[in-house]
Short mmCIF file of C-alpha atoms and ligand atoms in Angstrom, two decimals:
data_model
loop_
_atom_site.label_atom_id
_atom_site.label_comp_id
_atom_site.label_asym_id
_atom_site.label_seq_id
_atom_site.Cartn_x
_atom_site.Cartn_y
_atom_site.Cartn_z
CA MET F 1 -6.70 41.87 29.33
CA ILE F 2 -3.16 40.99 30.39
CA ASP F 3 -2.90 39.15 33.71
CA PRO F 4 -0.62 41.41 35.81
CA VAL F 5 0.74 38.59 38.02
CA PRO F 6 4.45 38.18 37.20
CA ALA F 7 5.48 34.92 35.54
CA LEU F 8 8.34 34.72 38.01
CA GLN F 9 9.06 36.74 41.13
CA ALA F 10 12.14 36.11 43.27
CA ARG F 11 13.01 37.95 46.47
CA ARG F 12 16.44 37.54 48.08
CA LEU F 13 16.58 33.99 46.68
CA CYS F 14 19.53 31.79 47.66
CA ALA F 15 20.27 28.18 46.70
CA ALA F 16 22.90 25.68 47.82
CA TYR F 17 24.00 22.09 47.31
CA HIS F 18 25.45 20.36 50.36
CA GLN F 19 25.78 23.72 52.13
CA GLN F 20 27.73 25.22 49.22
CA THR F 21 25.97 28.38 48.04
CA VAL F 22 25.51 28.51 44.27
CA LEU F 23 22.96 31.35 43.98
CA GLU F 24 22.97 34.34 46.29
CA ASP F 25 20.45 37.12 46.87
CA ILE F 26 18.56 37.00 43.57
CA THR F 27 15.72 39.54 43.43
CA LEU F 28 13.84 39.92 40.15
CA SER F 29 10.46 39.96 38.48
CA LEU F 30 9.61 38.74 34.97
CA PRO F 31 6.30 39.70 33.34
CA GLN F 32 4.17 37.15 31.54
CA GLY F 33 4.30 36.81 27.76
CA GLN F 34 7.94 37.81 27.32
CA TRP F 35 11.07 35.96 26.22
CA THR F 36 13.91 36.09 28.72
CA ALA F 37 17.43 34.85 28.04
CA ILE F 38 19.55 33.80 31.03
CA VAL F 39 23.24 34.27 30.30
CA GLY F 40 26.29 33.45 32.43
CA PRO F 41 29.50 31.40 32.47
CA ASN F 42 29.71 27.64 33.17
CA GLY F 43 28.91 26.93 36.79
CA ALA F 44 27.19 30.31 37.26
CA GLY F 45 23.98 28.75 38.62
CA LYS F 46 21.72 29.06 35.55
CA SER F 47 20.48 25.45 35.59
CA SER F 48 20.14 25.68 39.36
CA LEU F 49 17.84 28.69 38.92
CA LEU F 50 15.65 26.64 36.56
CA ASN F 51 15.65 23.80 39.11
CA LEU F 52 14.28 26.25 41.67
CA VAL F 53 11.58 27.33 39.20
CA ILE F 54 10.38 23.75 38.62
CA GLY F 55 10.51 23.03 42.36
CA SER F 56 13.14 20.28 42.16
CA LEU F 57 15.58 22.38 44.24
CA ALA F 58 14.30 24.06 47.40
CA PRO F 59 15.53 27.59 48.14
CA LEU F 60 18.01 27.86 50.97
CA ARG F 61 16.57 31.28 51.78
CA GLY F 62 14.30 33.83 50.15
CA GLU F 63 11.09 33.54 48.21
CA LEU F 64 10.12 32.39 44.72
CA ARG F 65 6.62 32.70 43.26
CA ILE F 66 5.62 31.41 39.84
CA LEU F 67 2.43 33.02 38.49
CA GLY F 68 1.83 34.09 42.10
CA LYS F 69 2.05 30.58 43.60
CA SER F 70 4.67 28.07 44.72
CA PRO F 71 6.82 26.39 42.02
CA ALA F 72 5.67 22.90 43.01
CA SER F 73 1.97 23.78 42.76
CA GLN F 74 2.46 25.41 39.34
CA ARG F 75 4.38 22.38 38.08
CA ARG F 76 1.57 20.11 39.29
CA ALA F 77 -1.01 22.34 37.63
CA GLY F 78 0.82 21.92 34.30
CA ASN F 79 1.74 25.59 33.99
CA ILE F 80 5.48 24.99 33.61
CA ALA F 81 7.05 22.98 30.79
CA TYR F 82 10.75 22.24 31.26
CA MET F 83 13.46 21.05 28.92
CA ALA F 84 16.57 19.97 30.82
CA GLN F 85 20.13 20.60 29.68
CA GLN F 86 21.12 17.67 27.46
CA GLU F 87 24.18 16.79 29.54
CA HIS F 88 21.85 16.07 32.47
CA MET F 89 19.70 13.50 30.61
CA GLU F 90 19.83 9.71 30.40
CA TRP F 91 19.15 8.33 26.91
CA ASP F 92 19.30 4.63 27.59
CA PHE F 93 15.58 3.88 27.60
CA PRO F 94 13.82 1.93 24.84
CA ILE F 95 10.95 4.21 23.81
CA SER F 96 10.08 5.86 20.55
CA VAL F 97 10.38 9.55 19.71
CA ARG F 98 6.55 9.83 19.66
CA ASP F 99 6.17 8.24 23.11
CA THR F 100 8.95 10.45 24.48
CA VAL F 101 6.97 13.53 23.40
CA LEU F 102 3.76 11.96 24.77
CA THR F 103 5.36 11.79 28.24
CA GLY F 104 5.08 15.59 28.19
CA ARG F 105 1.28 15.09 28.31
CA TYR F 106 1.22 12.69 31.28
CA GLY F 107 0.59 15.50 33.79
CA LEU F 108 -2.46 16.60 31.78
CA MET F 109 -3.70 13.00 31.45
CA ARG F 110 -4.21 12.96 35.22
CA HIS F 111 -7.16 15.30 34.60
CA ASP F 112 -8.79 12.89 32.09
CA PRO F 113 -11.75 10.77 33.28
CA LEU F 114 -10.66 7.48 34.87
CA TRP F 115 -11.60 5.29 31.89
CA GLN F 116 -9.49 7.49 29.60
CA ARG F 117 -6.51 7.05 31.88
CA LEU F 118 -6.81 3.26 31.72
CA VAL F 119 -7.10 2.81 27.94
CA PRO F 120 -3.96 2.05 25.87
CA ARG F 121 -2.02 5.18 25.02
CA HIS F 122 -2.89 5.01 21.30
CA TRP F 123 -6.61 5.22 22.18
CA ALA F 124 -6.09 8.13 24.51
CA ASN F 125 -8.00 11.40 24.19
CA PRO F 126 -7.23 12.67 20.65
CA SER F 127 -6.13 16.06 22.03
CA HIS F 128 -3.00 14.38 23.46
CA ARG F 129 -2.11 12.78 20.14
CA GLN F 130 -2.82 16.00 18.25
CA ALA F 131 -0.57 18.00 20.58
CA VAL F 132 2.21 15.43 20.15
CA GLU F 133 1.96 15.42 16.35
CA ALA F 134 1.83 19.25 16.20
CA ALA F 135 4.91 19.52 18.44
CA LEU F 136 6.83 16.99 16.33
CA GLU F 137 5.89 18.94 13.18
CA ALA F 138 6.99 22.20 14.80
CA VAL F 139 10.53 20.90 15.29
CA ASP F 140 10.53 19.00 11.98
CA MET F 141 10.85 15.57 13.61
CA ALA F 142 7.56 13.96 12.50
CA ASP F 143 9.43 11.63 10.13
CA TYR F 144 11.38 10.20 13.08
CA ALA F 145 8.35 9.59 15.32
CA ALA F 146 8.64 5.78 15.33
CA ARG F 147 12.42 5.65 15.92
CA PRO F 148 13.88 4.85 19.35
CA ILE F 149 14.93 8.09 21.06
CA GLY F 150 18.38 6.64 21.86
CA ALA F 151 19.10 6.17 18.14
CA LEU F 152 19.00 9.88 17.28
CA SER F 153 21.84 12.36 16.96
CA GLY F 154 22.43 14.97 19.68
CA GLY F 155 20.75 17.78 17.76
CA GLN F 156 17.78 15.56 16.87
CA LYS F 157 17.33 14.54 20.52
CA LYS F 158 17.34 18.20 21.48
CA ARG F 159 14.55 18.92 18.97
CA VAL F 160 12.52 15.99 20.38
CA MET F 161 12.94 17.27 23.95
CA LEU F 162 11.80 20.70 22.80
CA ALA F 163 8.76 19.00 21.19
CA ARG F 164 8.07 17.30 24.53
CA ALA F 165 8.05 20.69 26.25
CA LEU F 166 5.87 22.25 23.52
CA ALA F 167 3.36 19.38 23.74
CA GLN F 168 2.60 20.40 27.33
CA GLN F 169 1.08 23.69 26.07
CA ALA F 170 2.08 25.25 29.38
CA ARG F 171 1.96 28.96 30.21
CA ILE F 172 5.69 29.04 30.95
CA LEU F 173 8.36 27.35 28.82
CA LEU F 174 11.67 26.81 30.62
CA LEU F 175 14.45 25.73 28.32
CA ASP F 176 18.00 24.92 29.42
CA GLU F 177 20.34 25.56 26.47
CA PRO F 178 17.93 24.64 23.67
CA LEU F 179 20.36 26.01 21.05
CA ALA F 180 23.53 24.22 22.17
CA GLY F 181 24.85 21.70 19.65
CA VAL F 182 22.20 22.18 16.96
CA ASP F 183 22.99 23.02 13.34
CA PRO F 184 22.02 26.43 11.86
CA PRO F 185 18.77 25.24 10.18
CA SER F 186 17.65 23.57 13.44
CA GLU F 187 18.57 26.67 15.41
CA ALA F 188 16.46 28.82 13.05
CA LEU F 189 13.58 26.33 13.40
CA ILE F 190 13.77 26.37 17.21
CA LEU F 191 13.92 30.18 17.34
CA ALA F 192 10.93 30.49 14.98
CA THR F 193 9.01 28.00 17.13
CA LEU F 194 9.75 30.01 20.27
CA GLU F 195 8.70 33.23 18.49
CA ARG F 196 5.33 31.56 17.80
CA GLU F 197 5.01 30.49 21.43
CA ARG F 198 5.63 34.04 22.61
CA SER F 199 3.11 35.38 20.06
CA ALA F 200 0.58 32.95 21.55
CA GLY F 201 1.10 34.69 24.92
CA ARG F 202 3.43 32.14 26.51
CA THR F 203 6.38 33.13 28.67
CA VAL F 204 9.70 31.80 27.36
CA ILE F 205 12.70 31.55 29.70
CA MET F 206 15.80 30.22 27.97
CA VAL F 207 19.31 29.62 29.26
CA THR F 208 21.78 30.21 26.47
CA HIS F 209 25.41 30.89 25.62
CA ASP F 210 24.27 32.10 22.16
CA MET F 211 24.56 35.89 22.43
CA PRO F 212 23.53 36.72 18.84
CA SER F 213 20.26 34.81 19.25
CA ALA F 214 19.58 36.39 22.64
CA ARG F 215 20.26 39.82 21.14
CA VAL F 216 17.79 39.29 18.29
CA HIS F 217 14.99 37.41 20.02
CA ALA F 218 14.88 38.11 23.75
CA ASP F 219 12.88 40.89 25.40
CA ASN F 220 14.97 40.67 28.59
CA VAL F 221 18.39 39.35 29.45
CA LEU F 222 19.39 38.18 32.95
CA LEU F 223 23.12 38.10 33.59
CA ILE F 224 23.87 35.53 36.28
CA ASN F 225 27.14 34.62 37.92
CA ARG F 226 26.13 33.32 41.32
CA THR F 227 24.44 36.68 41.92
CA LEU F 228 22.27 38.72 39.56
CA VAL F 229 24.89 40.79 37.72
CA GLY F 230 22.30 42.64 35.64
CA MET F 231 18.86 42.57 34.09
CA GLY F 232 17.58 44.65 31.17
CA THR F 233 17.20 44.77 27.42
CA PRO F 234 19.59 42.73 25.24
CA ASP F 235 21.29 45.96 24.09
CA GLU F 236 21.94 47.03 27.68
CA MET F 237 23.01 43.64 29.02
CA LEU F 238 25.04 42.28 26.11
CA SER F 239 27.36 45.30 25.84
CA ASP F 240 31.09 44.60 26.13
CA ALA F 241 31.17 46.36 29.52
CA MET F 242 28.38 44.22 30.99
CA LEU F 243 29.82 40.97 29.59
CA ALA F 244 33.19 41.86 31.11
CA ARG F 245 31.47 42.41 34.46
CA LEU F 246 29.66 39.08 34.05
CA ALA F 247 32.92 37.21 33.43
CA VAL F 248 34.41 38.55 36.67
CA GLY F 249 31.26 37.77 38.69
CA ALA F 250 30.93 38.17 42.43
CA PRO F 251 34.25 38.01 44.33
CA GLU F 252 33.25 34.87 46.26
CA ALA F 253 32.31 33.08 43.03
CA ARG F 254 35.95 33.10 41.96
CA HIS F 255 36.83 31.11 45.04
CA GLY F 256 34.22 28.36 44.59
CA GLY F 257 31.30 29.74 46.59
CA THR F 258 30.57 30.57 50.21
CA ARG F 259 30.03 27.98 52.92
CA VAL F 260 26.80 28.43 54.80
CA ALA F 261 25.79 27.20 58.20
CA ALA F 262 24.23 23.73 58.22
N1 ATP P 1 23.47 18.23 41.96
C1 ATP P 1 24.49 19.01 42.34
N2 ATP P 1 25.19 18.73 43.46
C2 ATP P 1 26.22 19.51 43.88
N3 ATP P 1 26.63 20.63 43.22
C3 ATP P 1 25.97 20.94 42.09
C4 ATP P 1 24.88 20.17 41.59
N4 ATP P 1 24.41 20.74 40.46
C5 ATP P 1 25.19 21.81 40.24
N5 ATP P 1 26.12 21.95 41.22
C6 ATP P 1 27.12 23.03 41.34
O1 ATP P 1 26.41 24.25 41.35
C7 ATP P 1 27.07 25.25 40.60
C8 ATP P 1 26.13 25.81 39.55
O2 ATP P 1 25.81 24.75 38.64
P1 ATP P 1 24.77 24.95 37.47
O3 ATP P 1 24.59 23.62 36.82
O4 ATP P 1 23.57 25.63 37.98
O5 ATP P 1 25.58 25.95 36.51
P2 ATP P 1 25.24 26.48 35.04
O6 ATP P 1 25.28 27.95 35.11
O7 ATP P 1 24.01 25.84 34.55
O8 ATP P 1 26.52 25.99 34.21
P3 ATP P 1 26.64 25.42 32.67
O9 ATP P 1 26.72 26.63 31.77
O10 ATP P 1 27.92 24.66 32.70
O11 ATP P 1 25.47 24.55 32.40
C9 ATP P 1 28.32 24.58 40.02
O12 ATP P 1 29.42 24.94 40.83
C10 ATP P 1 28.03 23.11 40.12
O13 ATP P 1 29.20 22.38 40.33
MG1 MG P 2 23.57 24.56 33.05
#
């Protein structure tokens, strides 16, 4: 039976950085098991919305529930896997591709018995290693597993970070621009992987500027430009009229946001 609790439920949600409002009055509900594309111009607040969902940005006002609970508690419980936008990542750390993907399992390792947590990583519970290898296979990066992460190309790093999110086997996959900067075969591979995740009952929430992929694969599209401009099927939301409305956005957005009281 399908669990009726929404994957994500926002009510009058607002977010700000340094008292500058970047998201205003977002009310929406996303069911579990669907693929949602979040579309909007640069600076629209898409990554900020994902930061609210993982609990790394606190709402200024309003309410956000993930699977019926607070974002922070769901992140701790391992129900949210998150792949950050590549521009926001540091690559200057000397670890291998395989160990990078394994870091996606660290939250789950907390639930292992104490002795398992203390053994060297390569002796760890085989389920962790199996999940890492399966995720690397899924994005076709198994041959690169021993390479340092910093020595990969941009598209290869993106596939590794997707593998890290997949390895968490979380109920909700949050992906910030997983298709940006990857070549057509990698894009097809990523989309097929996400199709499999949805078929397995997972909720996929993906920020993208790739309209053709959103049109073909998403169940829902959210149009965001500081406010929620629209939400519906890809056919409804990706029409010329809706995209024109999205580009204009809320009047305040064109003037760099609204100041709010401290
Ligand atoms: N850490 C931060 N501190 C201050 N302002 C921020 C911070 N992060 C984002 N912003 C501002 O918040 C607004 C929304 O940014 P956000 O990164 O959410 O946009 P986006 O829709 O993801 O854009 P893009 O398509 O370029 O990734 C922008 O005006 C941005 O300058
Ligand atoms: Mg962004």
